[in-house]
GROMACS .gro file of C-alpha atoms in nm:
model
  289
    1UNK     CA    1   7.191  -4.424  10.962
    2UNK     CA    2   7.064  -4.289  10.634
    3UNK     CA    3   7.304  -4.070  10.440
    4UNK     CA    4   7.159  -3.896  10.136
    5UNK     CA    5   6.794  -3.818  10.204
    6UNK     CA    6   6.591  -3.709   9.903
    7UNK     CA    7   6.232  -3.603   9.968
    8UNK     CA    8   6.030  -3.778   9.700
    9UNK     CA    9   5.678  -3.694   9.576
   10UNK     CA   10   5.392  -3.943   9.597
   11UNK     CA   11   5.445  -4.117   9.263
   12UNK     CA   12   5.813  -4.181   9.335
   13UNK     CA   13   5.734  -4.294   9.688
   14UNK     CA   14   5.519  -4.568   9.537
   15UNK     CA   15   5.811  -4.669   9.317
   16UNK     CA   16   6.050  -4.664   9.612
   17UNK     CA   17   5.816  -4.885   9.812
   18UNK     CA   18   5.801  -5.130   9.521
   19UNK     CA   19   6.180  -5.122   9.494
   20UNK     CA   20   6.224  -5.199   9.864
   21UNK     CA   21   5.967  -5.477   9.839
   22UNK     CA   22   6.155  -5.623   9.542
   23UNK     CA   23   6.484  -5.617   9.733
   24UNK     CA   24   6.323  -5.787  10.032
   25UNK     CA   25   6.188  -6.063   9.808
   26UNK     CA   26   6.527  -6.101   9.638
   27UNK     CA   27   6.688  -6.136   9.981
   28UNK     CA   28   6.486  -6.451  10.043
   29UNK     CA   29   6.775  -6.651   9.903
   30UNK     CA   30   7.012  -6.513  10.167
   31UNK     CA   31   6.787  -6.562  10.468
   32UNK     CA   32   6.813  -6.865  10.691
   33UNK     CA   33   6.459  -6.916  10.817
   34UNK     CA   34   6.403  -7.149  11.110
   35UNK     CA   35   6.074  -7.266  10.960
   36UNK     CA   36   5.837  -7.223  10.669
   37UNK     CA   37   5.611  -7.028  10.901
   38UNK     CA   38   5.886  -6.773  10.962
   39UNK     CA   39   5.931  -6.730  10.588
   40UNK     CA   40   5.558  -6.679  10.542
   41UNK     CA   41   5.558  -6.414  10.816
   42UNK     CA   42   5.851  -6.235  10.652
   43UNK     CA   43   5.670  -6.222  10.317
   44UNK     CA   44   5.345  -6.116  10.480
   45UNK     CA   45   5.514  -5.824  10.653
   46UNK     CA   46   5.699  -5.720  10.338
   47UNK     CA   47   5.378  -5.735  10.134
   48UNK     CA   48   5.188  -5.546  10.403
   49UNK     CA   49   5.446  -5.266  10.402
   50UNK     CA   50   5.408  -5.220  10.028
   51UNK     CA   51   5.030  -5.219  10.050
   52UNK     CA   52   5.034  -4.976  10.342
   53UNK     CA   53   5.230  -4.716  10.147
   54UNK     CA   54   4.975  -4.729   9.866
   55UNK     CA   55   4.680  -4.718  10.105
   56UNK     CA   56   4.819  -4.424  10.301
   57UNK     CA   57   4.875  -4.220   9.986
   58UNK     CA   58   4.534  -4.316   9.847
   59UNK     CA   59   4.357  -4.206  10.166
   60UNK     CA   60   4.525  -3.866  10.174
   61UNK     CA   61   4.469  -3.817   9.802
   62UNK     CA   62   4.100  -3.900   9.853
   63UNK     CA   63   4.074  -3.621  10.110
   64UNK     CA   64   4.227  -3.375   9.862
   65UNK     CA   65   3.978  -3.482   9.595
   66UNK     CA   66   3.685  -3.471   9.838
   67UNK     CA   67   3.754  -3.114   9.941
   68UNK     CA   68   3.889  -2.981   9.612
   69UNK     CA   69   3.609  -2.724   9.590
   70UNK     CA   70   3.599  -2.642   9.961
   71UNK     CA   71   3.769  -2.308  10.023
   72UNK     CA   72   3.837  -2.389  10.388
   73UNK     CA   73   3.895  -2.764  10.402
   74UNK     CA   74   4.070  -2.787  10.064
   75UNK     CA   75   4.397  -2.617  10.168
   76UNK     CA   76   4.408  -2.823  10.488
   77UNK     CA   77   4.358  -3.144  10.290
   78UNK     CA   78   4.658  -3.041  10.080
   79UNK     CA   79   4.860  -2.989  10.399
   80UNK     CA   80   4.769  -3.341  10.509
   81UNK     CA   81   4.880  -3.480  10.173
   82UNK     CA   82   5.214  -3.297  10.192
   83UNK     CA   83   5.259  -3.427  10.546
   84UNK     CA   84   5.177  -3.777  10.423
   85UNK     CA   85   5.462  -3.754  10.173
   86UNK     CA   86   5.697  -3.638  10.450
   87UNK     CA   87   5.600  -3.929  10.678
   88UNK     CA   88   5.647  -4.186  10.402
   89UNK     CA   89   5.985  -4.044  10.300
   90UNK     CA   90   6.078  -4.078  10.665
   91UNK     CA   91   5.944  -4.433  10.694
   92UNK     CA   92   6.102  -4.566  10.375
   93UNK     CA   93   6.439  -4.393  10.398
   94UNK     CA   94   6.508  -4.403  10.773
   95UNK     CA   95   6.350  -4.721  10.907
   96UNK     CA   96   6.549  -4.998  10.741
   97UNK     CA   97   6.418  -5.293  10.937
   98UNK     CA   98   6.098  -5.428  10.783
   99UNK     CA   99   5.927  -5.515  11.113
  100UNK     CA  100   6.004  -5.174  11.261
  101UNK     CA  101   5.882  -5.015  10.938
  102UNK     CA  102   5.558  -5.214  10.959
  103UNK     CA  103   5.491  -5.087  11.310
  104UNK     CA  104   5.580  -4.733  11.208
  105UNK     CA  105   5.352  -4.744  10.903
  106UNK     CA  106   5.068  -4.858  11.127
  107UNK     CA  107   5.128  -4.555  11.350
  108UNK     CA  108   5.137  -4.325  11.048
  109UNK     CA  109   4.812  -4.475  10.919
  110UNK     CA  110   4.633  -4.413  11.249
  111UNK     CA  111   4.779  -4.064  11.282
  112UNK     CA  112   4.672  -3.955  10.933
  113UNK     CA  113   4.328  -4.110  10.978
  114UNK     CA  114   4.289  -3.899  11.291
  115UNK     CA  115   4.386  -3.584  11.101
  116UNK     CA  116   4.141  -3.659  10.820
  117UNK     CA  117   3.865  -3.718  11.075
  118UNK     CA  118   3.947  -3.385  11.237
  119UNK     CA  119   3.919  -3.229  10.893
  120UNK     CA  120   3.584  -3.399  10.829
  121UNK     CA  121   3.447  -3.283  11.166
  122UNK     CA  122   3.593  -2.933  11.142
  123UNK     CA  123   3.358  -2.644  11.215
  124UNK     CA  124   3.457  -2.426  10.922
  125UNK     CA  125   3.273  -2.128  11.071
  126UNK     CA  126   3.513  -2.129  11.367
  127UNK     CA  127   3.825  -1.955  11.242
  128UNK     CA  128   4.021  -2.043  11.556
  129UNK     CA  129   3.960  -2.416  11.504
  130UNK     CA  130   4.052  -2.390  11.136
  131UNK     CA  131   4.378  -2.214  11.218
  132UNK     CA  132   4.460  -2.457  11.499
  133UNK     CA  133   4.419  -2.763  11.276
  134UNK     CA  134   4.626  -2.612  10.995
  135UNK     CA  135   4.904  -2.512  11.235
  136UNK     CA  136   4.898  -2.852  11.402
  137UNK     CA  137   4.958  -3.027  11.068
  138UNK     CA  138   5.228  -2.778  10.966
  139UNK     CA  139   5.418  -2.830  11.292
  140UNK     CA  140   5.392  -3.209  11.269
  141UNK     CA  141   5.530  -3.184  10.917
  142UNK     CA  142   5.817  -2.958  11.021
  143UNK     CA  143   5.904  -3.190  11.310
  144UNK     CA  144   5.923  -3.503  11.094
  145UNK     CA  145   6.125  -3.318  10.828
  146UNK     CA  146   6.374  -3.210  11.095
  147UNK     CA  147   6.400  -3.561  11.237
  148UNK     CA  148   6.459  -3.699  10.889
  149UNK     CA  149   6.733  -3.449  10.810
  150UNK     CA  150   6.897  -3.504  11.148
  151UNK     CA  151   6.977  -3.864  11.059
  152UNK     CA  152   7.236  -3.732  10.812
  153UNK     CA  153   7.415  -3.508  11.062
  154UNK     CA  154   7.615  -3.772  11.250
  155UNK     CA  155   7.937  -3.570  11.271
  156UNK     CA  156   7.766  -3.312  11.492
  157UNK     CA  157   7.725  -3.577  11.762
  158UNK     CA  158   8.073  -3.731  11.765
  159UNK     CA  159   8.240  -3.487  12.005
  160UNK     CA  160   7.934  -3.479  12.229
  161UNK     CA  161   7.921  -3.859  12.247
  162UNK     CA  162   8.292  -3.876  12.327
  163UNK     CA  163   8.266  -3.615  12.604
  164UNK     CA  164   7.962  -3.785  12.752
  165UNK     CA  165   8.134  -4.123  12.753
  166UNK     CA  166   8.455  -3.984  12.906
  167UNK     CA  167   8.260  -3.804  13.179
  168UNK     CA  168   8.093  -4.125  13.289
  169UNK     CA  169   7.746  -3.970  13.274
  170UNK     CA  170   7.488  -4.236  13.199
  171UNK     CA  171   7.150  -4.198  13.036
  172UNK     CA  172   6.937  -4.174  13.357
  173UNK     CA  173   7.176  -3.922  13.512
  174UNK     CA  174   7.149  -3.706  13.203
  175UNK     CA  175   6.774  -3.670  13.188
  176UNK     CA  176   6.728  -3.645  13.565
  177UNK     CA  177   6.982  -3.364  13.588
  178UNK     CA  178   6.875  -3.176  13.276
  179UNK     CA  179   6.497  -3.204  13.300
  180UNK     CA  180   6.429  -3.292  13.661
  181UNK     CA  181   6.245  -3.613  13.574
  182UNK     CA  182   6.277  -3.880  13.841
  183UNK     CA  183   6.243  -4.256  13.828
  184UNK     CA  184   6.322  -4.513  13.563
  185UNK     CA  185   6.309  -4.403  13.201
  186UNK     CA  186   6.070  -4.686  13.113
  187UNK     CA  187   5.818  -4.544  13.361
  188UNK     CA  188   5.818  -4.191  13.220
  189UNK     CA  189   5.522  -4.085  13.009
  190UNK     CA  190   5.573  -4.097  12.633
  191UNK     CA  191   5.568  -3.717  12.628
  192UNK     CA  192   5.846  -3.707  12.888
  193UNK     CA  193   6.050  -3.961  12.691
  194UNK     CA  194   6.018  -3.745  12.380
  195UNK     CA  195   6.136  -3.441  12.578
  196UNK     CA  196   6.433  -3.640  12.710
  197UNK     CA  197   6.532  -3.745  12.360
  198UNK     CA  198   6.483  -3.391  12.230
  199UNK     CA  199   6.710  -3.242  12.497
  200UNK     CA  200   6.985  -3.493  12.414
  201UNK     CA  201   6.954  -3.429  12.041
  202UNK     CA  202   6.978  -3.053  12.098
  203UNK     CA  203   7.277  -3.085  12.331
  204UNK     CA  204   7.454  -3.305  12.077
  205UNK     CA  205   7.451  -3.025  11.821
  206UNK     CA  206   7.196  -3.164  11.578
  207UNK     CA  207   6.935  -2.899  11.652
  208UNK     CA  208   6.602  -2.884  11.832
  209UNK     CA  209   6.268  -3.016  11.710
  210UNK     CA  210   6.014  -2.958  11.986
  211UNK     CA  211   6.027  -2.590  12.073
  212UNK     CA  212   5.743  -2.428  12.267
  213UNK     CA  213   5.558  -2.324  11.951
  214UNK     CA  214   5.550  -2.681  11.822
  215UNK     CA  215   5.454  -2.828  12.160
  216UNK     CA  216   5.169  -2.582  12.203
  217UNK     CA  217   5.034  -2.661  11.856
  218UNK     CA  218   5.031  -3.039  11.907
  219UNK     CA  219   4.923  -3.052  12.272
  220UNK     CA  220   4.572  -3.091  12.407
  221UNK     CA  221   4.413  -2.742  12.399
  222UNK     CA  222   4.478  -2.558  12.724
  223UNK     CA  223   4.725  -2.823  12.841
  224UNK     CA  224   5.051  -2.655  12.740
  225UNK     CA  225   5.244  -2.465  13.005
  226UNK     CA  226   5.598  -2.358  12.916
  227UNK     CA  227   5.706  -2.395  13.279
  228UNK     CA  228   5.542  -2.735  13.324
  229UNK     CA  229   5.655  -2.929  13.019
  230UNK     CA  230   5.671  -3.258  13.207
  231UNK     CA  231   5.293  -3.250  13.238
  232UNK     CA  232   5.202  -3.187  12.873
  233UNK     CA  233   4.978  -3.424  12.681
  234UNK     CA  234   5.014  -3.455  12.305
  235UNK     CA  235   4.670  -3.448  12.146
  236UNK     CA  236   4.706  -3.742  11.907
  237UNK     CA  237   4.840  -4.067  12.055
  238UNK     CA  238   4.941  -4.198  11.711
  239UNK     CA  239   5.129  -3.875  11.637
  240UNK     CA  240   5.304  -3.914  11.969
  241UNK     CA  241   5.422  -4.260  11.861
  242UNK     CA  242   5.552  -4.120  11.530
  243UNK     CA  243   5.755  -3.853  11.709
  244UNK     CA  244   5.878  -4.096  11.975
  245UNK     CA  245   6.016  -4.345  11.723
  246UNK     CA  246   6.201  -4.076  11.531
  247UNK     CA  247   6.349  -3.918  11.842
  248UNK     CA  248   6.457  -4.258  11.976
  249UNK     CA  249   6.637  -4.353  11.655
  250UNK     CA  250   6.835  -4.028  11.648
  251UNK     CA  251   6.919  -4.046  12.018
  252UNK     CA  252   7.053  -4.396  11.971
  253UNK     CA  253   7.275  -4.264  11.693
  254UNK     CA  254   7.391  -3.978  11.918
  255UNK     CA  255   7.493  -4.216  12.196
  256UNK     CA  256   7.670  -4.459  11.962
  257UNK     CA  257   7.866  -4.197  11.766
  258UNK     CA  258   8.240  -4.245  11.827
  259UNK     CA  259   8.165  -4.541  12.055
  260UNK     CA  260   8.319  -4.843  11.876
  261UNK     CA  261   8.126  -5.120  12.053
  262UNK     CA  262   7.785  -4.955  12.044
  263UNK     CA  263   7.841  -4.829  11.691
  264UNK     CA  264   7.929  -5.181  11.581
  265UNK     CA  265   7.604  -5.306  11.732
  266UNK     CA  266   7.408  -5.032  11.561
  267UNK     CA  267   7.574  -5.092  11.225
  268UNK     CA  268   7.526  -5.468  11.252
  269UNK     CA  269   7.154  -5.417  11.298
  270UNK     CA  270   7.134  -5.181  11.001
  271UNK     CA  271   7.333  -5.419  10.781
  272UNK     CA  272   7.124  -5.714  10.890
  273UNK     CA  273   6.806  -5.520  10.823
  274UNK     CA  274   6.923  -5.428  10.474
  275UNK     CA  275   7.037  -5.783  10.409
  276UNK     CA  276   6.712  -5.924  10.533
  277UNK     CA  277   6.838  -6.181  10.783
  278UNK     CA  278   6.552  -6.366  10.946
  279UNK     CA  279   6.671  -6.307  11.300
  280UNK     CA  280   6.658  -5.929  11.266
  281UNK     CA  281   6.286  -5.944  11.205
  282UNK     CA  282   6.235  -6.070  11.556
  283UNK     CA  283   6.415  -5.780  11.720
  284UNK     CA  284   6.190  -5.537  11.901
  285UNK     CA  285   6.258  -5.165  11.871
  286UNK     CA  286   6.429  -5.097  12.203
  287UNK     CA  287   6.717  -4.864  12.262
  288UNK     CA  288   7.019  -5.018  12.438
  289UNK     CA  289   6.986  -4.839  12.773
   0.00000   0.00000   0.00000
């Protein structure tokens, strides 16, 4: 996992994206591609990631410029831009694998486009709607910041992971006992999966991201019930995907802490991703349970 996270502003995020792109191109000499087509795909994804970072920043910056003289929309546009910086710091510093990063950047793009559209369509005469949109963005931002910082706090999970392993409790047993969700994990809703991950992260000692205030702010209006969390629906599907990927990555790290075999698998994937081996690009983002 990432160690020293530094939250960079937009200009430096562009430079970081260029730096990563340069490293990925340099790694071409170390990659054993099975075909020319595979090499072309690798370069296309790497180029796309670089372009996506620029496009995402440009779109959010355009919203700030568009509403610079709007007393209501202007501050919200600035919130979106700050959140954009948070998401890109998260994408570039946490998601090492270039194919996973591509998918994540696509989710970020859709999510931010949805927020900008909400801003464009906002009824500025409705103070409740204005407040709700601003709070929604602020809570998304806080959640992604927390997820990003949690990737550094691996020591907090070591004792928890050891106790869990020694007790023989497996992943399904954990979430069924703690949250009352039944059935296979793969068949849970994305919202339920996020809640499962969040409960594990909290129990491991890394903190909690999705408290009731956050969940209420990002859920479909009128959908949130504190005593019926399993039935909540997050308003923005793309935002849901952003949160799900972050929570999954941290949960994987929680379960592999102090577990030599699983940790070796995790570290091998990270090393391979940094090295740029061709085979790693074909791995789908699936947790090992």
